[in-house]
CSV table of C-alpha atoms in Angstrom, one decimal:
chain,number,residue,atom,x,y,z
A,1,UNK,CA,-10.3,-1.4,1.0
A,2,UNK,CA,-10.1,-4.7,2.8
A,3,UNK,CA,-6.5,-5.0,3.8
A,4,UNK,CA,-3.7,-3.1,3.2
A,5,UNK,CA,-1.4,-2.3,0.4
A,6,UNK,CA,1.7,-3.5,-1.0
A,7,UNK,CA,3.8,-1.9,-3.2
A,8,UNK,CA,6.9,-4.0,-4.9
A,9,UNK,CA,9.4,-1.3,-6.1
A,10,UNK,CA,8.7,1.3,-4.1
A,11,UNK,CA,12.3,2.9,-4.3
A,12,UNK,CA,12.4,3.1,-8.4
A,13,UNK,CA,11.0,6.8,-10.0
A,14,UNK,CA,7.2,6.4,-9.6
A,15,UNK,CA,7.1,3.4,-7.0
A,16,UNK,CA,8.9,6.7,-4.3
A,17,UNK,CA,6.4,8.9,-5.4
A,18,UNK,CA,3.3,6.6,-5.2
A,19,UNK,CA,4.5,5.0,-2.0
A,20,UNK,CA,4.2,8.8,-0.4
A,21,UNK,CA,0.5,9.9,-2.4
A,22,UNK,CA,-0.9,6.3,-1.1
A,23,UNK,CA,-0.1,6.8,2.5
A,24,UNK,CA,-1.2,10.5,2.1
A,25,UNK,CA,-4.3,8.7,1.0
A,26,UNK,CA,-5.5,5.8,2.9
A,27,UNK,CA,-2.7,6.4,6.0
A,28,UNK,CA,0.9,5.4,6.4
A,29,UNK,CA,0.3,2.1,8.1
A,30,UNK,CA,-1.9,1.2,5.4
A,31,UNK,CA,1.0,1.1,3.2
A,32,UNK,CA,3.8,-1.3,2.8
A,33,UNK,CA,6.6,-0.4,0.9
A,34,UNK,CA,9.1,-2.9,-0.4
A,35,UNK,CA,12.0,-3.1,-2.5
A,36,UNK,CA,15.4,-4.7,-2.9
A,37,UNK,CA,17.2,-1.8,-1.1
A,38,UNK,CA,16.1,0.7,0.9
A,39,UNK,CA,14.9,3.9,-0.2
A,40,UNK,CA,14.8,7.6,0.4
A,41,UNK,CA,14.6,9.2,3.9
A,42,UNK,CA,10.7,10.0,3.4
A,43,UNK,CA,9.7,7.0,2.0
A,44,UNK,CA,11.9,5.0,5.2
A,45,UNK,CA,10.4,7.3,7.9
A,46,UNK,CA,6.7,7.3,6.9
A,47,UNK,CA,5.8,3.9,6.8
A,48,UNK,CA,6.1,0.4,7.0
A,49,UNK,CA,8.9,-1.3,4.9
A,50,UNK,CA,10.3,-4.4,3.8
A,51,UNK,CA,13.8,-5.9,2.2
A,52,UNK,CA,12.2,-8.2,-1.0
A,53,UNK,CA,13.3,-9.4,-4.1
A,54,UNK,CA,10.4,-9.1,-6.7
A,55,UNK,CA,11.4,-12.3,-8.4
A,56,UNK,CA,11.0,-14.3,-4.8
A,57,UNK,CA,7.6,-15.9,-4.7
A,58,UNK,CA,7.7,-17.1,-1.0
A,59,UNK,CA,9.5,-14.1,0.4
A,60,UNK,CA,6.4,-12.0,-1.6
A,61,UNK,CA,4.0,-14.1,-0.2
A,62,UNK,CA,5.0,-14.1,3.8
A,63,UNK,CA,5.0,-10.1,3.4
A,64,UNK,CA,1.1,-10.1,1.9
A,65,UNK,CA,0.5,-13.1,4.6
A,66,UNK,CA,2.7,-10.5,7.7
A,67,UNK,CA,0.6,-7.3,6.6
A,68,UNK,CA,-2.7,-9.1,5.6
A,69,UNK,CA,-2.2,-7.3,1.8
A,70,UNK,CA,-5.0,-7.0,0.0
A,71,UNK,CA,-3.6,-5.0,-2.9
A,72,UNK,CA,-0.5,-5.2,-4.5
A,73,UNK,CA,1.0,-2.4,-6.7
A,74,UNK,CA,3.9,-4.4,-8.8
A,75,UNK,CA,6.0,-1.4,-9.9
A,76,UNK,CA,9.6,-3.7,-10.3
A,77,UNK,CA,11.0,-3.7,-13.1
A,78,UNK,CA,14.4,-3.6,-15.4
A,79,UNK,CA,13.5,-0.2,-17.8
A,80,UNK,CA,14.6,0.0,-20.8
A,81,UNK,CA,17.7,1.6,-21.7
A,82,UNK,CA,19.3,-0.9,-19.0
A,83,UNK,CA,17.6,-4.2,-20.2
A,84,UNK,CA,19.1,-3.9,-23.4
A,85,UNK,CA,22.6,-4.6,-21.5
A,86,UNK,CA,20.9,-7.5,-19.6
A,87,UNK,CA,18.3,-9.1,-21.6
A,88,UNK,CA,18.0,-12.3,-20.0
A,89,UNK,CA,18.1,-10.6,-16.4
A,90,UNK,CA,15.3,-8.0,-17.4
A,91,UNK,CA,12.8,-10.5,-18.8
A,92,UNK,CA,13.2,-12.5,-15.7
A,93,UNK,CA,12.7,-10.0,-13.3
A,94,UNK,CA,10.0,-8.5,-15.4
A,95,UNK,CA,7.9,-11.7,-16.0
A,96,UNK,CA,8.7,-14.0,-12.9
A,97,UNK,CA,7.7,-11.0,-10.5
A,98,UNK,CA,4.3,-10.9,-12.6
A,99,UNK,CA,3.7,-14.3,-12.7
A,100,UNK,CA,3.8,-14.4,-8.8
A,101,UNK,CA,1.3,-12.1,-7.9
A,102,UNK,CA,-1.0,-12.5,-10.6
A,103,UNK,CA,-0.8,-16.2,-9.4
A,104,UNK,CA,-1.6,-15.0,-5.8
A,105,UNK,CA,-4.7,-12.7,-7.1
A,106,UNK,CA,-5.6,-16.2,-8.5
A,107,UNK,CA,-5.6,-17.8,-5.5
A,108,UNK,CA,-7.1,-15.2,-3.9
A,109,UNK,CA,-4.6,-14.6,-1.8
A,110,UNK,CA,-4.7,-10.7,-2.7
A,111,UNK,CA,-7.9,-8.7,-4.3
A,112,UNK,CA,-6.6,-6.3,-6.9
A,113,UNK,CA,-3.4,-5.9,-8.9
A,114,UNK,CA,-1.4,-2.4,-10.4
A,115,UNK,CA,1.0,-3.5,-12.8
A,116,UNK,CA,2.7,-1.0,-15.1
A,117,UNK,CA,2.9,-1.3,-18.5
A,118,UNK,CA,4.7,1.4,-21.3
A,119,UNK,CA,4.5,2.6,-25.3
A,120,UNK,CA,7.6,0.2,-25.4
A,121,UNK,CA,5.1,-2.3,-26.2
A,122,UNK,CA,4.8,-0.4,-29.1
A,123,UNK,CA,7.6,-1.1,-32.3
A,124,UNK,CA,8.5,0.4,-35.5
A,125,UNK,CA,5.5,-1.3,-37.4
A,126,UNK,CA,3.0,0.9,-35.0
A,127,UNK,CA,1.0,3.8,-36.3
A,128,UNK,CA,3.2,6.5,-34.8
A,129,UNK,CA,1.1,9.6,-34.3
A,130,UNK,CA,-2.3,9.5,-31.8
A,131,UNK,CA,-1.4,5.3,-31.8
A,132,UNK,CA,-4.4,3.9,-31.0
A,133,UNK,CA,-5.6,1.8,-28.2
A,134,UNK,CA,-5.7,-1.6,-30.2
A,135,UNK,CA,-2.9,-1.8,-33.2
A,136,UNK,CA,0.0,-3.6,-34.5
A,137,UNK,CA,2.7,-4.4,-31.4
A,138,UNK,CA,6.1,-5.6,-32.3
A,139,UNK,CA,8.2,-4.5,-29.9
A,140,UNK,CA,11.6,-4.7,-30.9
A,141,UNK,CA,13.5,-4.1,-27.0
A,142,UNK,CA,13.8,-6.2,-24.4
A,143,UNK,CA,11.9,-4.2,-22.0
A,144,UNK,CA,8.9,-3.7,-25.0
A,145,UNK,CA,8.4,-7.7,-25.5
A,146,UNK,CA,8.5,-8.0,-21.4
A,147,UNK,CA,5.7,-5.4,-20.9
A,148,UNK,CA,4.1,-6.9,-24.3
A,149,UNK,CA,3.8,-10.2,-23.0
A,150,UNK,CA,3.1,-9.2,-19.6
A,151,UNK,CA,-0.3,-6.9,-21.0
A,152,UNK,CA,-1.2,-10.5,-22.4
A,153,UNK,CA,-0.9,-12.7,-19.2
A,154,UNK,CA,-3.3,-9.8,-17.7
A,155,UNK,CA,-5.8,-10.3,-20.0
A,156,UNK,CA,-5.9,-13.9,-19.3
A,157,UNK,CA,-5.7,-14.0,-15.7
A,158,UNK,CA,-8.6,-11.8,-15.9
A,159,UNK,CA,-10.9,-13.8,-18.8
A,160,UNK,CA,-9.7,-17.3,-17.4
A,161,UNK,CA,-9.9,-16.7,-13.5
A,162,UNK,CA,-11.6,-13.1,-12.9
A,163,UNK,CA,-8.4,-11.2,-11.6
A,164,UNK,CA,-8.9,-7.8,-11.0
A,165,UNK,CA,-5.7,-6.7,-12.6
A,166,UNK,CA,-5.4,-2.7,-14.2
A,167,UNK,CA,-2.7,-1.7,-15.5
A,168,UNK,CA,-1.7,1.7,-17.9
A,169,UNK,CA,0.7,1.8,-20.7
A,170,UNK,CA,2.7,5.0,-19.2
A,171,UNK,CA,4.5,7.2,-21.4
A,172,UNK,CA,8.1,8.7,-20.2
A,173,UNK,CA,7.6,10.0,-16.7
A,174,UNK,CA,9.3,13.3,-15.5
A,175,UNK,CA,9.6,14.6,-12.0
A,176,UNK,CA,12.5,16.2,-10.1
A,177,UNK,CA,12.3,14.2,-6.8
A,178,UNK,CA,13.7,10.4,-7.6
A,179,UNK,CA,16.6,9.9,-10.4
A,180,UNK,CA,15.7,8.3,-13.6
A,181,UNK,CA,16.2,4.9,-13.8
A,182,UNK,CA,17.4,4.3,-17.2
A,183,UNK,CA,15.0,4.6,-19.2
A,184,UNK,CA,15.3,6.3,-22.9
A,185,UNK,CA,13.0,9.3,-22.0
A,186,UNK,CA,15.3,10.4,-18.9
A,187,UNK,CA,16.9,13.2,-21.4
A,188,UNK,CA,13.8,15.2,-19.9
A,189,UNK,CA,14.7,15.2,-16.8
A,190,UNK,CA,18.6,15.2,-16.9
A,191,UNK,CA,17.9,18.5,-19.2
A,192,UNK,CA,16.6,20.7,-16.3
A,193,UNK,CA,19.2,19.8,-13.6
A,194,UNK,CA,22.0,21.0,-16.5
A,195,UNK,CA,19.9,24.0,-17.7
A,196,UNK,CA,20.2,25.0,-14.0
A,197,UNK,CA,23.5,24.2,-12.9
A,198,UNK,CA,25.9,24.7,-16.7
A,199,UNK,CA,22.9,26.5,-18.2
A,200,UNK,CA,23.6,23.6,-21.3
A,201,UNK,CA,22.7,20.3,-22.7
A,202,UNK,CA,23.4,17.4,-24.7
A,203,UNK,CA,20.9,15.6,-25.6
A,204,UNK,CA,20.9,11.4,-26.4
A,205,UNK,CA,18.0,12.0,-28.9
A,206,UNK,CA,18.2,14.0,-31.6
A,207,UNK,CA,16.1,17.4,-31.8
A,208,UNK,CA,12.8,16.5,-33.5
A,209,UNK,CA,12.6,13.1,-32.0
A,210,UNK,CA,8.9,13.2,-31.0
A,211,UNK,CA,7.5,11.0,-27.5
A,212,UNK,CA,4.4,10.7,-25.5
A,213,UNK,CA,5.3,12.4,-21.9
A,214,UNK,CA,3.7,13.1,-18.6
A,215,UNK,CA,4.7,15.0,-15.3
A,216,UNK,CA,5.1,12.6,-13.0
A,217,UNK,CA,1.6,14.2,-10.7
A,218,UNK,CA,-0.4,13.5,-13.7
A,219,UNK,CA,0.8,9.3,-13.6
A,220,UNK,CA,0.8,9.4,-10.0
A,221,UNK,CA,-2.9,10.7,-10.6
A,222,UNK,CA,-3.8,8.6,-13.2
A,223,UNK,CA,-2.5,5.2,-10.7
A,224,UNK,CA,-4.6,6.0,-8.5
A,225,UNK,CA,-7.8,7.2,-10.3
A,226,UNK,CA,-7.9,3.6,-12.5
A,227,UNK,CA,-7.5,1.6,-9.0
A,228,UNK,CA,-10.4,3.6,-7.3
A,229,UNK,CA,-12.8,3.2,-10.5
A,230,UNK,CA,-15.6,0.4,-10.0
A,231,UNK,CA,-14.7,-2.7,-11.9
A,232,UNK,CA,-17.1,-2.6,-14.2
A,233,UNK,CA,-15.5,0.8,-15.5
A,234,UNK,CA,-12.3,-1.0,-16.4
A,235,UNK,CA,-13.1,-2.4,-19.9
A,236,UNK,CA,-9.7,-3.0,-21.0
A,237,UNK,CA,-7.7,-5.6,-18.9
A,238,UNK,CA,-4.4,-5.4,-20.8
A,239,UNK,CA,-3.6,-2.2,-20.4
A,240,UNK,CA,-4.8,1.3,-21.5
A,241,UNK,CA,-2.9,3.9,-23.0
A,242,UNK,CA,-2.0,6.6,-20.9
A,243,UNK,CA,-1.3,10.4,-22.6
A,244,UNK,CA,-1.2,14.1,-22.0
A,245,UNK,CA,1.9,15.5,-23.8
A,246,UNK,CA,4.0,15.0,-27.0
A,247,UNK,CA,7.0,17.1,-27.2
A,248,UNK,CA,11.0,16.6,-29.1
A,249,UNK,CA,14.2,17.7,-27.1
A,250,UNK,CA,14.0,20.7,-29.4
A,251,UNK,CA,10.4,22.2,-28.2
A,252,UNK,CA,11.4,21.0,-24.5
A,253,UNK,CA,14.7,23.8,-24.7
A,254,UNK,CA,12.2,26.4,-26.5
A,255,UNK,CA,10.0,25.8,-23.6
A,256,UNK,CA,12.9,25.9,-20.8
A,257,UNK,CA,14.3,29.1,-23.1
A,258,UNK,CA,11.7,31.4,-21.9
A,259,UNK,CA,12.4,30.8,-18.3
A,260,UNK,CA,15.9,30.6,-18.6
A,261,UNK,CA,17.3,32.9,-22.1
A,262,UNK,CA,20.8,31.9,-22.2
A,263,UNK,CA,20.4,28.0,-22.1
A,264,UNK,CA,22.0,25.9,-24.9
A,265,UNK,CA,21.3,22.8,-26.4
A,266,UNK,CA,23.6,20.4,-28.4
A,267,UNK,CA,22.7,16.4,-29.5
A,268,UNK,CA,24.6,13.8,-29.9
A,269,UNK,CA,21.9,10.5,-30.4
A,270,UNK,CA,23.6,7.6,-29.0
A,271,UNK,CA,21.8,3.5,-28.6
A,272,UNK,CA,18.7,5.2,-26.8
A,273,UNK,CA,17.7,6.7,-29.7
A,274,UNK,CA,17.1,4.0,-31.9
A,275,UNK,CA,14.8,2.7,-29.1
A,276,UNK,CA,13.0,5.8,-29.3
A,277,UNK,CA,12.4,5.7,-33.0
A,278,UNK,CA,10.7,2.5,-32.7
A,279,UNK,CA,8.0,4.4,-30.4
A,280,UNK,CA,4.9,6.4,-31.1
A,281,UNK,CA,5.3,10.5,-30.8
A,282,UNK,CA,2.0,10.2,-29.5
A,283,UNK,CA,-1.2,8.3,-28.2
A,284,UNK,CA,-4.7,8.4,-28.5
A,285,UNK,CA,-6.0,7.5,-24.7
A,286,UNK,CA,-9.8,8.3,-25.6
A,287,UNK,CA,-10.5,4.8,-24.1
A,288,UNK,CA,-9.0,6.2,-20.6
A,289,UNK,CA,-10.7,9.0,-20.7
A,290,UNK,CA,-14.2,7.7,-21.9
A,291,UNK,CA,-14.4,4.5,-19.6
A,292,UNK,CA,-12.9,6.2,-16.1
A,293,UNK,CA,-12.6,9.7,-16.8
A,294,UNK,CA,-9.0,10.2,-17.0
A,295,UNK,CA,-7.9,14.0,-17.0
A,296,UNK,CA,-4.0,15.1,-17.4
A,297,UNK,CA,-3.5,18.9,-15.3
A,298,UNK,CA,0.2,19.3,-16.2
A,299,UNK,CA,0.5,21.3,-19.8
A,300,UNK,CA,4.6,21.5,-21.0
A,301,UNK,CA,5.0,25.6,-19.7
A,302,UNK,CA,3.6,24.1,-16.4
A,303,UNK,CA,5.5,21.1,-16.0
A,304,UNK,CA,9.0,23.3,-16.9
A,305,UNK,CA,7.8,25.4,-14.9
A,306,UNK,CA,7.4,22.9,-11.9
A,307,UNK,CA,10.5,21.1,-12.8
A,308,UNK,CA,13.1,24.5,-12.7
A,309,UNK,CA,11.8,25.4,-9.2
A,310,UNK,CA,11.8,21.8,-8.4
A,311,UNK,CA,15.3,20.8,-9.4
A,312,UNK,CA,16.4,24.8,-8.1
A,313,UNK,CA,15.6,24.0,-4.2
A,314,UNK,CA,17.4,20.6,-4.9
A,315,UNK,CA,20.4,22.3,-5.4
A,316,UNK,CA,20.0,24.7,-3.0
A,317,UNK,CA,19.8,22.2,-0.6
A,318,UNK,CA,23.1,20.3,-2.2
A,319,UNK,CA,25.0,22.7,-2.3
């Protein structure tokens, strides 16, 4: 690696995590972290950071241009739970802070872009179970059509001006150290810190609403293995699809039952799960796996498993 790195919403749920696995990685001045407030205390003690707006082109480019960036991780972005209350503001932070960096990968200003994209691309009109790599898209969320359109403008940055651009189609992300950020999959994570504390939940889905799902080590992992695979391994320049668990809020409390007996569940489906319904239960990622070898660690008795002592020492530590 040429230069050094940049990563654009490095405060959000996977931009805190991947900040702190990069500069474990390649070293903490090798990292820039930036974002449009500042973040947690390990992420604002271990490395450099800057103040940016995703959507601000020239403000973007006089950070690459300060820290001679030679890769740019663009993890901003309005999720989708929240977007649907801002539509017009989500699709222009979404697609104006794409625009500018695939624009300065096109200039060669930078050498290699991340850029997330999510089964939200998916819609109702998708095959739901093991959804395949290629297959009808009609997203019917704001956040789906941004991420959508965004998979698209890859692709052609790529075939029209050779932009190294990868990207993965991640499924909902748990993990105990950042807060969701309102997405429609945070029911998994809000579930543990309530089995722990009231020893009781109620759910926003209903029970046998089916998603794709991954502990957040496994998409940390997965980030980071399709950036270090040789170009020529990356076939698909839209983005791939991304699995390694399917599970409904009613096998999640089974599977937090045997750790904790007396927890109780209730649901009461509100907007979120109406988004939910219009995406797959699960994905086929054979693509991932064939063309740069991707392997999930993190089974569901594991990941409860790592999320109760997780969110436990959190409130230890709280209390």
């Amino acid at each position: 690696m040429a230069g050094k790195i940049l990563i654009i919403g490095a405060c959000g749920q996977i931009g805190t995590e991947l900040t702190l696995k990069l500069r474990d990685l390649y070293g903490n001045e090798k990292v820039v972290a930036s974002d449009i407030r500042e973040g947690n205390e390990d992420l604002m003690s271990s490395g450099p950071f800057e103040i940016a707006d995703a959507t601000d082109s020239s403000l973007i480019e006089s950070i690459i241009d300060k820290h001679e960036v030679s890769e740019v991780y663009l993890m901003a972005a309005m999720l989708s739970a929240t977007a649907e209350k801002a539509p017009m503001k989500a699709w222009n932070l979404n697609m104006d802070s794409l625009f500018h960096i695939l624009n300065f990968a096109k200039d060669k200003k930078i050498e290699k872009v991340f850029w997330p994209s999510s089964i939200a691309v998916f819609g109702p009109t998708t095959p739901k179970d093991d959804t395949p790599q290629t297959t009808i898209m009609e997203p019917s969320t704001v956040y789906g059509i941004s991420k959508q359109t965004g998979e698209r403008w890859c692709e052609y940055f790529h075939d029209k001006y050779g932009v190294d651009v990868r990207s993965l189609r991640y499924p909902g992300i748990i993990s105990y150290k950042t807060l969701p950020g309102g997405g429609t999959t945070d029911y998994a994570i809000e579930i543990f810190h309530e089995a722990l504390k009231n020893k009781a939940y109620t759910s926003f889905l209903a029970e046998n609403t089916g998603l794709p799902m991954m502990y957040m080590d496994d998409a940390i992992k997965a980030t980071v293995d399709i950036m270090e695979a040789p170009a020529e391994k990356i076939k698909v320049r839209s983005s791939y699809n991304l699995s390694a668990l399917s599970f409904t809020p009613k096998i999640l409390a089974e599977a937090i039952q045997k750790e904790i007996p007396e927890f109780k569940i209730a649901y009461e489906p509100d907007f979120r799960q109406k988004i939910a319904d219009s995406w797959p239960s699960s994905i086929d990622d054979s693509e991932a796996r064939k063309d740069w070898q991707w392997e999930h660690d993190f089974d569901l008795q594991s990941l409860v498993k790592e999320m109760l002592n997780g969110v436990s020492e959190q409130l230890k530590t709280t209390k």
